[in-house]
């Protein structure tokens, strides 16, 4: 699992039937110490009802993603499985208020 920030919504009107009704979000991993972006932006399924600006926990295991989506046949890489209120890193507490 990794921390990421939700930076956008993804809308897809044409998709595999198995993905119909599933919410997609654009995420960006960040360095917990600095808050600076770390890597490219990615698309993740949302199982936590996250919104743009939220700091989230992203599950990076496909098998666990299948469990979170309640679909053993879905092809899943990333799933938002929690919204972070705060985290500690390097002895410093970081409070997350849903703003980028």
mmCIF file of C-alpha atoms in Angstrom, residues 11-97:
data_model
loop_
_atom_site.group_PDB
_atom_site.id
_atom_site.type_symbol
_atom_site.label_atom_id
_atom_site.label_comp_id
_atom_site.label_asym_id
_atom_site.label_seq_id
_atom_site.Cartn_x
_atom_site.Cartn_y
_atom_site.Cartn_z
ATOM 1 C CA UNK A 11 -15.045 9.613 -16.654
ATOM 2 C CA UNK A 12 -15.392 6.750 -19.127
ATOM 3 C CA UNK A 13 -18.690 6.273 -20.914
ATOM 4 C CA UNK A 14 -17.463 3.219 -22.823
ATOM 5 C CA UNK A 15 -15.857 0.475 -20.743
ATOM 6 C CA UNK A 16 -15.923 -3.235 -20.042
ATOM 7 C CA UNK A 17 -19.275 -4.323 -18.594
ATOM 8 C CA UNK A 18 -17.510 -5.554 -15.443
ATOM 9 C CA UNK A 19 -16.350 -2.013 -14.657
ATOM 10 C CA UNK A 20 -19.754 -0.378 -15.075
ATOM 11 C CA UNK A 21 -20.729 1.569 -11.958
ATOM 12 C CA UNK A 22 -17.188 1.584 -10.550
ATOM 13 C CA UNK A 23 -15.672 4.999 -9.746
ATOM 14 C CA UNK A 24 -12.255 5.874 -11.178
ATOM 15 C CA UNK A 25 -9.942 8.557 -9.797
ATOM 16 C CA UNK A 26 -6.664 10.088 -10.957
ATOM 17 C CA UNK A 27 -4.035 9.753 -8.224
ATOM 18 C CA UNK A 28 -0.499 10.984 -7.669
ATOM 19 C CA UNK A 29 1.904 9.326 -5.244
ATOM 20 C CA UNK A 30 3.857 11.779 -3.102
ATOM 21 C CA UNK A 31 6.858 11.844 -0.801
ATOM 22 C CA UNK A 32 5.417 11.650 2.738
ATOM 23 C CA UNK A 33 8.220 13.816 4.175
ATOM 24 C CA UNK A 34 7.828 16.712 1.733
ATOM 25 C CA UNK A 35 4.421 16.296 0.117
ATOM 26 C CA UNK A 36 6.075 16.615 -3.317
ATOM 27 C CA UNK A 37 4.814 14.425 -6.196
ATOM 28 C CA UNK A 38 6.674 11.150 -6.746
ATOM 29 C CA UNK A 39 6.114 9.559 -10.122
ATOM 30 C CA UNK A 40 3.458 9.734 -12.821
ATOM 31 C CA UNK A 41 -0.261 10.204 -12.291
ATOM 32 C CA UNK A 42 -2.209 6.933 -12.353
ATOM 33 C CA UNK A 43 -5.814 5.733 -12.462
ATOM 34 C CA UNK A 44 -7.250 3.850 -9.476
ATOM 35 C CA UNK A 45 -10.618 2.337 -8.648
ATOM 36 C CA UNK A 46 -12.214 4.066 -5.653
ATOM 37 C CA UNK A 47 -13.704 1.923 -2.878
ATOM 38 C CA UNK A 48 -13.537 4.648 -0.200
ATOM 39 C CA UNK A 49 -15.659 7.422 -1.755
ATOM 40 C CA UNK A 50 -12.627 9.708 -2.022
ATOM 41 C CA UNK A 51 -12.671 13.156 -3.552
ATOM 42 C CA UNK A 52 -10.211 15.444 -5.300
ATOM 43 C CA UNK A 53 -7.623 16.697 -2.794
ATOM 44 C CA UNK A 54 -7.986 13.745 -0.408
ATOM 45 C CA UNK A 55 -4.884 11.907 0.782
ATOM 46 C CA UNK A 56 -5.646 8.211 0.334
ATOM 47 C CA UNK A 57 -4.259 4.739 0.927
ATOM 48 C CA UNK A 58 -3.841 2.940 -2.394
ATOM 49 C CA UNK A 59 -3.723 -0.849 -2.487
ATOM 50 C CA UNK A 60 -1.267 -2.019 -5.137
ATOM 51 C CA UNK A 61 -2.090 -5.745 -5.030
ATOM 52 C CA UNK A 62 -4.448 -7.012 -7.739
ATOM 53 C CA UNK A 63 -5.789 -9.908 -5.663
ATOM 54 C CA UNK A 64 -6.737 -7.607 -2.810
ATOM 55 C CA UNK A 65 -8.216 -5.229 -5.385
ATOM 56 C CA UNK A 66 -10.500 -8.030 -6.551
ATOM 57 C CA UNK A 67 -11.677 -8.514 -2.976
ATOM 58 C CA UNK A 68 -12.287 -4.787 -2.453
ATOM 59 C CA UNK A 69 -14.318 -4.581 -5.673
ATOM 60 C CA UNK A 70 -16.166 -7.847 -4.890
ATOM 61 C CA UNK A 71 -15.249 -9.150 -8.354
ATOM 62 C CA UNK A 72 -12.852 -12.077 -8.731
ATOM 63 C CA UNK A 73 -12.630 -11.591 -12.520
ATOM 64 C CA UNK A 74 -11.782 -7.858 -12.635
ATOM 65 C CA UNK A 75 -8.335 -6.887 -13.869
ATOM 66 C CA UNK A 76 -7.232 -4.477 -11.149
ATOM 67 C CA UNK A 77 -3.894 -2.846 -10.336
ATOM 68 C CA UNK A 78 -4.749 0.048 -8.001
ATOM 69 C CA UNK A 79 -7.632 0.523 -5.581
ATOM 70 C CA UNK A 80 -8.228 3.402 -3.180
ATOM 71 C CA UNK A 81 -9.115 1.617 0.051
ATOM 72 C CA UNK A 82 -8.978 4.408 2.640
ATOM 73 C CA UNK A 83 -8.972 8.160 3.213
ATOM 74 C CA UNK A 84 -6.181 9.422 5.475
ATOM 75 C CA UNK A 85 -6.912 11.874 8.306
ATOM 76 C CA UNK A 86 -3.271 12.223 9.369
ATOM 77 C CA UNK A 87 0.043 10.389 9.289
ATOM 78 C CA UNK A 88 3.417 10.633 11.039
ATOM 79 C CA UNK A 89 6.722 10.586 9.210
ATOM 80 C CA UNK A 90 10.188 11.367 10.549
ATOM 81 C CA UNK A 91 8.743 12.384 13.919
ATOM 82 C CA UNK A 92 6.457 14.930 12.278
ATOM 83 C CA UNK A 93 2.663 14.698 12.251
ATOM 84 C CA UNK A 94 0.944 15.561 8.945
ATOM 85 C CA UNK A 95 -2.750 16.437 9.068
ATOM 86 C CA UNK A 96 -4.740 15.846 5.872
ATOM 87 C CA UNK A 97 -7.762 18.080 5.281
#
